[in-house]
Amino acid sequence: MDLKTNTIAGWVLGAAGTALGLSIVGGMIFHEERPEKMGYAIEGVEAEGAGGGAAEVPIASLLPTADAAKGAEVFKKCAACHTINQGGANGIGPNLYATMGEAIAQGKAGFAFSDALKAVGGKWDWDKMNAWLTSPRKFAPGTKMTFAGLSNPQDRANVILYLNQQGSNLPLPAAPAAKAEPAAGDAPANGADAAVNKVEEDVRGDTGSIANTGTPAKGAPSVDPQAAVEGAKAPR
């Protein structure tokens, strides 16, 4: 091997080493990690750890302001599996015409409901439909329904109102009454207030009562007035 060949080989090895070094350094600087917060929200997929937030709004309080037209738009997410027209065919899921008020997991031209949904029993009322649309897997563990649920309460109210208008027409439930705030005098006492009240209610809290009800210890000096006088006359 002549000098020229050795020189070329040296340059090739040097370039390869430089490229390898740059690759290692670049990997150390620009490494890929999963972001803490995803950039795109995927509709219909439950966030991990969800469910520990604020208390759920009762569906009855949302229905009076619900919009069936908006519910029809929400229902488009369901149309891949369900029909809703009268006499519509079953698909991946059953036809949903006149579902509100109907027995759960029954009828629908013999649709093969899961045993998990059959075990729920009862009828599709407002609360059950709301719970089902919130999370089918929690409502009927083991259900064949793969849809994760609707996380937005108003979307659920809108689509339930729309479902009700498709052959059911159940009367809307009464909105829950607002909880009355307890009056100032009826507020439960905290630990300190309770202790103060107990002392004030106990008649033995008066100083005179303490003196009258106390039992002198054995060997304690007498507090009888006559004894005190006799004691003063005694030679010292």
PDB file of C-alpha atoms in Angstrom:
ATOM      1  CA  MET A   1       0.000   0.000   0.000  1.00  0.00           C
ATOM      2  CA  ASP A   2       1.597   3.313  -1.107  1.00  0.00           C
ATOM      3  CA  LEU A   3       1.635   6.629   0.709  1.00  0.00           C
ATOM      4  CA  LYS A   4      -1.288   8.046  -1.255  1.00  0.00           C
ATOM      5  CA  THR A   5      -3.546   5.141  -0.334  1.00  0.00           C
ATOM      6  CA  ASN A   6      -2.595   5.454   3.332  1.00  0.00           C
ATOM      7  CA  THR A   7      -3.433   9.155   3.255  1.00  0.00           C
ATOM      8  CA  ILE A   8      -6.852   8.543   1.750  1.00  0.00           C
ATOM      9  CA  ALA A   9      -7.593   5.794   4.253  1.00  0.00           C
ATOM     10  CA  GLY A  10      -6.560   8.107   7.083  1.00  0.00           C
ATOM     11  CA  TRP A  11      -8.881  10.833   5.868  1.00  0.00           C
ATOM     12  CA  VAL A  12     -11.782   8.374   5.592  1.00  0.00           C
ATOM     13  CA  LEU A  13     -11.218   7.027   9.097  1.00  0.00           C
ATOM     14  CA  GLY A  14     -10.884  10.550  10.463  1.00  0.00           C
ATOM     15  CA  ALA A  15     -14.143  11.642   8.836  1.00  0.00           C
ATOM     16  CA  ALA A  16     -15.931   8.572  10.177  1.00  0.00           C
ATOM     17  CA  GLY A  17     -14.658   9.252  13.672  1.00  0.00           C
ATOM     18  CA  THR A  18     -15.718  12.888  13.478  1.00  0.00           C
ATOM     19  CA  ALA A  19     -19.202  11.932  12.284  1.00  0.00           C
ATOM     20  CA  LEU A  20     -19.552   9.415  15.112  1.00  0.00           C
ATOM     21  CA  GLY A  21     -18.474  11.970  17.677  1.00  0.00           C
ATOM     22  CA  LEU A  22     -20.897  14.576  16.371  1.00  0.00           C
ATOM     23  CA  SER A  23     -23.714  12.020  16.452  1.00  0.00           C
ATOM     24  CA  ILE A  24     -23.012  11.188  20.101  1.00  0.00           C
ATOM     25  CA  VAL A  25     -22.783  14.843  21.126  1.00  0.00           C
ATOM     26  CA  GLY A  26     -25.948  15.700  19.205  1.00  0.00           C
ATOM     27  CA  GLY A  27     -27.823  12.878  20.916  1.00  0.00           C
ATOM     28  CA  MET A  28     -26.776  14.189  24.300  1.00  0.00           C
ATOM     29  CA  ILE A  29     -27.961  17.713  23.499  1.00  0.00           C
ATOM     30  CA  PHE A  30     -31.088  17.039  21.468  1.00  0.00           C
ATOM     31  CA  HIS A  31     -32.822  14.109  23.154  1.00  0.00           C
ATOM     32  CA  GLU A  32     -36.496  13.324  22.668  1.00  0.00           C
ATOM     33  CA  GLU A  33     -38.872  13.010  25.624  1.00  0.00           C
ATOM     34  CA  ARG A  34     -42.643  12.734  25.923  1.00  0.00           C
ATOM     35  CA  PRO A  35     -44.005  16.210  26.786  1.00  0.00           C
ATOM     36  CA  GLU A  36     -45.781  16.590  30.101  1.00  0.00           C
ATOM     37  CA  LYS A  37     -48.809  18.068  28.305  1.00  0.00           C
ATOM     38  CA  MET A  38     -49.775  16.824  24.859  1.00  0.00           C
ATOM     39  CA  GLY A  39     -50.242  19.473  22.209  1.00  0.00           C
ATOM     40  CA  TYR A  40     -53.442  17.997  20.760  1.00  0.00           C
ATOM     41  CA  ALA A  41     -56.548  16.981  22.702  1.00  0.00           C
ATOM     42  CA  ILE A  42     -58.083  13.764  21.328  1.00  0.00           C
ATOM     43  CA  GLU A  43     -61.865  13.952  21.467  1.00  0.00           C
ATOM     44  CA  GLY A  44     -63.548  11.078  23.241  1.00  0.00           C
ATOM     45  CA  VAL A  45     -60.420   9.820  25.016  1.00  0.00           C
ATOM     46  CA  GLU A  46     -60.354  10.059  28.789  1.00  0.00           C
ATOM     47  CA  ALA A  47     -57.342  11.774  30.308  1.00  0.00           C
ATOM     48  CA  GLU A  48     -55.294   9.610  32.618  1.00  0.00           C
ATOM     49  CA  GLY A  49     -56.104  10.329  36.248  1.00  0.00           C
ATOM     50  CA  ALA A  50     -59.276  12.250  35.350  1.00  0.00           C
ATOM     51  CA  GLY A  51     -62.206  12.159  37.673  1.00  0.00           C
ATOM     52  CA  GLY A  52     -60.746  13.791  40.779  1.00  0.00           C
ATOM     53  CA  GLY A  53     -61.879  17.271  39.864  1.00  0.00           C
ATOM     54  CA  ALA A  54     -64.890  19.325  40.800  1.00  0.00           C
ATOM     55  CA  ALA A  55     -68.205  17.742  41.709  1.00  0.00           C
ATOM     56  CA  GLU A  56     -70.308  16.674  38.736  1.00  0.00           C
ATOM     57  CA  VAL A  57     -73.159  18.998  37.740  1.00  0.00           C
ATOM     58  CA  PRO A  58     -76.554  17.212  37.933  1.00  0.00           C
ATOM     59  CA  ILE A  59     -77.902  16.578  34.432  1.00  0.00           C
ATOM     60  CA  ALA A  60     -81.322  17.897  35.504  1.00  0.00           C
ATOM     61  CA  SER A  61     -79.831  21.342  36.051  1.00  0.00           C
ATOM     62  CA  LEU A  62     -78.345  21.425  32.516  1.00  0.00           C
ATOM     63  CA  LEU A  63     -81.296  20.127  30.488  1.00  0.00           C
ATOM     64  CA  PRO A  64     -83.434  23.317  30.700  1.00  0.00           C
ATOM     65  CA  THR A  65     -80.744  25.214  28.778  1.00  0.00           C
ATOM     66  CA  ALA A  66     -79.703  22.313  26.544  1.00  0.00           C
ATOM     67  CA  ASP A  67     -79.802  22.714  22.750  1.00  0.00           C
ATOM     68  CA  ALA A  68     -81.028  19.751  20.694  1.00  0.00           C
ATOM     69  CA  ALA A  69     -79.517  21.209  17.506  1.00  0.00           C
ATOM     70  CA  LYS A  70     -76.106  21.189  19.156  1.00  0.00           C
ATOM     71  CA  GLY A  71     -76.885  17.694  20.375  1.00  0.00           C
ATOM     72  CA  ALA A  72     -77.403  16.598  16.757  1.00  0.00           C
ATOM     73  CA  GLU A  73     -73.877  17.842  16.017  1.00  0.00           C
ATOM     74  CA  VAL A  74     -72.503  15.909  18.988  1.00  0.00           C
ATOM     75  CA  PHE A  75     -74.347  12.813  17.789  1.00  0.00           C
ATOM     76  CA  LYS A  76     -72.256  12.812  14.613  1.00  0.00           C
ATOM     77  CA  LYS A  77     -69.529  11.232  16.746  1.00  0.00           C
ATOM     78  CA  CYS A  78     -71.924   8.322  17.342  1.00  0.00           C
ATOM     79  CA  ALA A  79     -73.121   7.970  13.749  1.00  0.00           C
ATOM     80  CA  ALA A  80     -70.239   5.678  12.788  1.00  0.00           C
ATOM     81  CA  CYS A  81     -71.815   2.947  14.959  1.00  0.00           C
ATOM     82  CA  HIS A  82     -75.455   3.961  15.436  1.00  0.00           C
ATOM     83  CA  THR A  83     -78.474   4.964  13.362  1.00  0.00           C
ATOM     84  CA  ILE A  84     -81.230   6.990  14.987  1.00  0.00           C
ATOM     85  CA  ASN A  85     -83.993   7.166  12.377  1.00  0.00           C
ATOM     86  CA  GLN A  86     -87.218   5.239  12.954  1.00  0.00           C
ATOM     87  CA  GLY A  87     -86.821   1.716  11.618  1.00  0.00           C
ATOM     88  CA  GLY A  88     -83.103   2.229  11.074  1.00  0.00           C
ATOM     89  CA  ALA A  89     -80.865  -0.795  10.909  1.00  0.00           C
ATOM     90  CA  ASN A  90     -78.543  -1.893  13.666  1.00  0.00           C
ATOM     91  CA  GLY A  91     -74.873  -1.446  12.946  1.00  0.00           C
ATOM     92  CA  ILE A  92     -71.874  -1.920  15.178  1.00  0.00           C
ATOM     93  CA  GLY A  93     -74.228  -0.532  17.809  1.00  0.00           C
ATOM     94  CA  PRO A  94     -78.030  -0.678  17.997  1.00  0.00           C
ATOM     95  CA  ASN A  95     -80.433   1.735  16.354  1.00  0.00           C
ATOM     96  CA  LEU A  96     -81.182   4.441  18.936  1.00  0.00           C
ATOM     97  CA  TYR A  97     -84.654   5.587  17.914  1.00  0.00           C
ATOM     98  CA  ALA A  98     -86.979   5.842  20.959  1.00  0.00           C
ATOM     99  CA  THR A  99     -84.203   4.748  23.327  1.00  0.00           C
ATOM    100  CA  MET A 100     -84.991   7.152  26.182  1.00  0.00           C
ATOM    101  CA  GLY A 101     -87.410   5.436  28.561  1.00  0.00           C
ATOM    102  CA  GLU A 102     -86.739   2.031  27.011  1.00  0.00           C
ATOM    103  CA  ALA A 103     -85.469  -0.965  28.980  1.00  0.00           C
ATOM    104  CA  ILE A 104     -81.677  -1.137  29.033  1.00  0.00           C
ATOM    105  CA  ALA A 105     -80.125  -3.750  26.709  1.00  0.00           C
ATOM    106  CA  GLN A 106     -83.438  -5.096  25.457  1.00  0.00           C
ATOM    107  CA  GLY A 107     -85.287  -4.981  22.164  1.00  0.00           C
ATOM    108  CA  LYS A 108     -83.615  -3.197  19.234  1.00  0.00           C
ATOM    109  CA  ALA A 109     -84.535  -5.960  16.797  1.00  0.00           C
ATOM    110  CA  GLY A 110     -82.566  -8.567  18.672  1.00  0.00           C
ATOM    111  CA  PHE A 111     -79.280  -6.653  18.865  1.00  0.00           C
ATOM    112  CA  ALA A 112     -76.632  -8.694  20.722  1.00  0.00           C
ATOM    113  CA  PHE A 113     -76.062  -6.622  23.838  1.00  0.00           C
ATOM    114  CA  SER A 114     -73.221  -7.499  26.190  1.00  0.00           C
ATOM    115  CA  ASP A 115     -73.968  -9.371  29.397  1.00  0.00           C
ATOM    116  CA  ALA A 116     -72.386  -6.456  31.281  1.00  0.00           C
ATOM    117  CA  LEU A 117     -75.009  -4.012  29.981  1.00  0.00           C
ATOM    118  CA  LYS A 118     -77.837  -6.513  30.456  1.00  0.00           C
ATOM    119  CA  ALA A 119     -76.845  -6.828  34.114  1.00  0.00           C
ATOM    120  CA  VAL A 120     -77.456  -3.107  34.727  1.00  0.00           C
ATOM    121  CA  GLY A 121     -81.219  -3.413  34.462  1.00  0.00           C
ATOM    122  CA  GLY A 122     -83.797  -0.642  34.665  1.00  0.00           C
ATOM    123  CA  LYS A 123     -84.643   1.857  31.950  1.00  0.00           C
ATOM    124  CA  TRP A 124     -82.748   4.582  30.164  1.00  0.00           C
ATOM    125  CA  ASP A 125     -83.704   7.592  32.267  1.00  0.00           C
ATOM    126  CA  TRP A 126     -81.908  10.924  32.295  1.00  0.00           C
ATOM    127  CA  ASP A 127     -79.388  10.040  34.994  1.00  0.00           C
ATOM    128  CA  LYS A 128     -78.536   6.609  33.588  1.00  0.00           C
ATOM    129  CA  MET A 129     -78.027   7.969  30.097  1.00  0.00           C
ATOM    130  CA  ASN A 130     -75.834  10.733  31.486  1.00  0.00           C
ATOM    131  CA  ALA A 131     -73.738   8.201  33.416  1.00  0.00           C
ATOM    132  CA  TRP A 132     -73.467   5.959  30.350  1.00  0.00           C
ATOM    133  CA  LEU A 133     -72.317   8.788  28.099  1.00  0.00           C
ATOM    134  CA  THR A 134     -69.852   9.983  30.737  1.00  0.00           C
ATOM    135  CA  SER A 135     -68.035   6.635  30.770  1.00  0.00           C
ATOM    136  CA  PRO A 136     -69.563   3.452  29.317  1.00  0.00           C
ATOM    137  CA  ARG A 137     -66.779   1.360  30.871  1.00  0.00           C
ATOM    138  CA  LYS A 138     -67.551   2.640  34.368  1.00  0.00           C
ATOM    139  CA  PHE A 139     -71.316   2.414  33.904  1.00  0.00           C
ATOM    140  CA  ALA A 140     -71.168  -1.204  32.728  1.00  0.00           C
ATOM    141  CA  PRO A 141     -67.706  -2.728  33.318  1.00  0.00           C
ATOM    142  CA  GLY A 142     -67.071  -5.254  30.568  1.00  0.00           C
ATOM    143  CA  THR A 143     -69.291  -3.551  27.988  1.00  0.00           C
ATOM    144  CA  LYS A 144     -68.482  -3.991  24.288  1.00  0.00           C
ATOM    145  CA  MET A 145     -68.867  -0.230  23.822  1.00  0.00           C
ATOM    146  CA  THR A 146     -65.395   1.123  22.979  1.00  0.00           C
ATOM    147  CA  PHE A 147     -66.276   4.832  23.021  1.00  0.00           C
ATOM    148  CA  ALA A 148     -64.483   6.494  25.942  1.00  0.00           C
ATOM    149  CA  GLY A 149     -67.287   8.950  26.736  1.00  0.00           C
ATOM    150  CA  LEU A 150     -68.109  12.649  26.586  1.00  0.00           C
ATOM    151  CA  SER A 151     -66.245  14.649  29.208  1.00  0.00           C
ATOM    152  CA  ASN A 152     -68.207  17.888  28.661  1.00  0.00           C
ATOM    153  CA  PRO A 153     -71.450  17.907  30.755  1.00  0.00           C
ATOM    154  CA  GLN A 154     -73.161  20.382  28.421  1.00  0.00           C
ATOM    155  CA  ASP A 155     -72.388  18.205  25.388  1.00  0.00           C
ATOM    156  CA  ARG A 156     -74.026  15.297  27.201  1.00  0.00           C
ATOM    157  CA  ALA A 157     -77.081  17.381  28.052  1.00  0.00           C
ATOM    158  CA  ASN A 158     -77.389  18.510  24.438  1.00  0.00           C
ATOM    159  CA  VAL A 159     -77.112  15.035  22.940  1.00  0.00           C
ATOM    160  CA  ILE A 160     -79.459  13.465  25.527  1.00  0.00           C
ATOM    161  CA  LEU A 161     -82.076  16.111  24.724  1.00  0.00           C
ATOM    162  CA  TYR A 162     -81.608  15.297  21.029  1.00  0.00           C
ATOM    163  CA  LEU A 163     -81.973  11.563  21.714  1.00  0.00           C
ATOM    164  CA  ASN A 164     -85.164  12.231  23.662  1.00  0.00           C
ATOM    165  CA  GLN A 165     -86.676  14.048  20.707  1.00  0.00           C
ATOM    166  CA  GLN A 166     -86.109  11.024  18.463  1.00  0.00           C
ATOM    167  CA  GLY A 167     -89.215   9.029  19.303  1.00  0.00           C
ATOM    168  CA  SER A 168     -89.199   9.249  23.114  1.00  0.00           C
ATOM    169  CA  ASN A 169     -90.284  12.718  24.280  1.00  0.00           C
ATOM    170  CA  LEU A 170     -90.008  12.044  28.006  1.00  0.00           C
ATOM    171  CA  PRO A 171     -90.855  15.044  30.208  1.00  0.00           C
ATOM    172  CA  LEU A 172     -87.786  16.875  31.451  1.00  0.00           C
ATOM    173  CA  PRO A 173     -86.854  16.157  35.072  1.00  0.00           C
ATOM    174  CA  ALA A 174     -87.352  18.870  37.656  1.00  0.00           C
ATOM    175  CA  ALA A 175     -84.257  20.936  38.235  1.00  0.00           C
ATOM    176  CA  PRO A 176     -82.707  20.240  41.661  1.00  0.00           C
ATOM    177  CA  ALA A 177     -83.566  22.811  44.309  1.00  0.00           C
ATOM    178  CA  ALA A 178     -80.757  25.052  45.447  1.00  0.00           C
ATOM    179  CA  LYS A 179     -79.299  24.029  48.780  1.00  0.00           C
ATOM    180  CA  ALA A 180     -80.304  26.478  51.523  1.00  0.00           C
ATOM    181  CA  GLU A 181     -77.459  28.037  53.441  1.00  0.00           C
ATOM    182  CA  PRO A 182     -77.661  27.288  57.184  1.00  0.00           C
ATOM    183  CA  ALA A 183     -78.687  30.234  59.344  1.00  0.00           C
ATOM    184  CA  ALA A 184     -76.032  31.846  61.517  1.00  0.00           C
ATOM    185  CA  GLY A 185     -77.609  30.484  64.682  1.00  0.00           C
ATOM    186  CA  ASP A 186     -77.878  27.003  63.211  1.00  0.00           C
ATOM    187  CA  ALA A 187     -74.302  26.703  62.085  1.00  0.00           C
ATOM    188  CA  PRO A 188     -72.564  23.731  63.679  1.00  0.00           C
ATOM    189  CA  ALA A 189     -70.091  24.755  66.336  1.00  0.00           C
ATOM    190  CA  ASN A 190     -66.453  23.931  65.863  1.00  0.00           C
ATOM    191  CA  GLY A 191     -64.460  22.220  68.584  1.00  0.00           C
ATOM    192  CA  ALA A 192     -63.649  25.407  70.475  1.00  0.00           C
ATOM    193  CA  ASP A 193     -67.205  26.776  70.307  1.00  0.00           C
ATOM    194  CA  ALA A 194     -68.623  23.475  71.491  1.00  0.00           C
ATOM    195  CA  ALA A 195     -66.305  23.474  74.487  1.00  0.00           C
ATOM    196  CA  VAL A 196     -67.305  27.060  75.369  1.00  0.00           C
ATOM    197  CA  ASN A 197     -70.991  26.235  75.073  1.00  0.00           C
ATOM    198  CA  LYS A 198     -70.590  23.193  77.294  1.00  0.00           C
ATOM    199  CA  VAL A 199     -68.910  25.248  79.980  1.00  0.00           C
ATOM    200  CA  GLU A 200     -71.606  27.941  79.814  1.00  0.00           C
ATOM    201  CA  GLU A 201     -74.353  25.344  80.072  1.00  0.00           C
ATOM    202  CA  ASP A 202     -72.749  23.599  83.076  1.00  0.00           C
ATOM    203  CA  VAL A 203     -74.019  25.248  86.303  1.00  0.00           C
ATOM    204  CA  ARG A 204     -70.875  24.162  88.074  1.00  0.00           C
ATOM    205  CA  GLY A 205     -69.055  26.812  86.106  1.00  0.00           C
ATOM    206  CA  ASP A 206     -70.160  29.405  88.730  1.00  0.00           C
ATOM    207  CA  THR A 207     -67.553  30.076  91.401  1.00  0.00           C
ATOM    208  CA  GLY A 208     -70.081  29.713  94.229  1.00  0.00           C
ATOM    209  CA  SER A 209     -71.175  26.349  92.977  1.00  0.00           C
ATOM    210  CA  ILE A 210     -67.616  25.129  92.900  1.00  0.00           C
ATOM    211  CA  ALA A 211     -67.165  26.099  96.589  1.00  0.00           C
ATOM    212  CA  ASN A 212     -70.424  24.490  97.632  1.00  0.00           C
ATOM    213  CA  THR A 213     -69.991  21.246  95.811  1.00  0.00           C
ATOM    214  CA  GLY A 214     -66.299  20.724  96.391  1.00  0.00           C
ATOM    215  CA  THR A 215     -65.274  18.023  98.907  1.00  0.00           C
ATOM    216  CA  PRO A 216     -62.361  19.014 101.206  1.00  0.00           C
ATOM    217  CA  ALA A 217     -59.409  16.712 100.983  1.00  0.00           C
ATOM    218  CA  LYS A 218     -58.520  14.632 104.025  1.00  0.00           C
ATOM    219  CA  GLY A 219     -56.524  16.723 106.471  1.00  0.00           C
ATOM    220  CA  ALA A 220     -57.435  20.042 104.837  1.00  0.00           C
ATOM    221  CA  PRO A 221     -57.935  22.971 107.269  1.00  0.00           C
ATOM    222  CA  SER A 222     -61.536  23.728 108.268  1.00  0.00           C
ATOM    223  CA  VAL A 223     -63.151  26.814 106.811  1.00  0.00           C
ATOM    224  CA  ASP A 224     -65.873  26.911 109.536  1.00  0.00           C
ATOM    225  CA  PRO A 225     -66.079  30.526 110.856  1.00  0.00           C
ATOM    226  CA  GLN A 226     -66.440  29.469 114.520  1.00  0.00           C
ATOM    227  CA  ALA A 227     -63.389  27.271 114.227  1.00  0.00           C
ATOM    228  CA  ALA A 228     -61.472  30.204 112.893  1.00  0.00           C
ATOM    229  CA  VAL A 229     -62.462  32.361 115.933  1.00  0.00           C
ATOM    230  CA  GLU A 230     -61.493  29.642 118.409  1.00  0.00           C
ATOM    231  CA  GLY A 231     -58.227  29.239 116.655  1.00  0.00           C
ATOM    232  CA  ALA A 232     -57.494  32.959 117.038  1.00  0.00           C
ATOM    233  CA  LYS A 233     -58.069  32.830 120.853  1.00  0.00           C
ATOM    234  CA  ALA A 234     -55.777  29.892 121.362  1.00  0.00           C
ATOM    235  CA  PRO A 235     -52.399  30.753 122.947  1.00  0.00           C
ATOM    236  CA  ARG A 236     -49.608  30.807 120.411  1.00  0.00           C
TER     237      ARG A 236
END
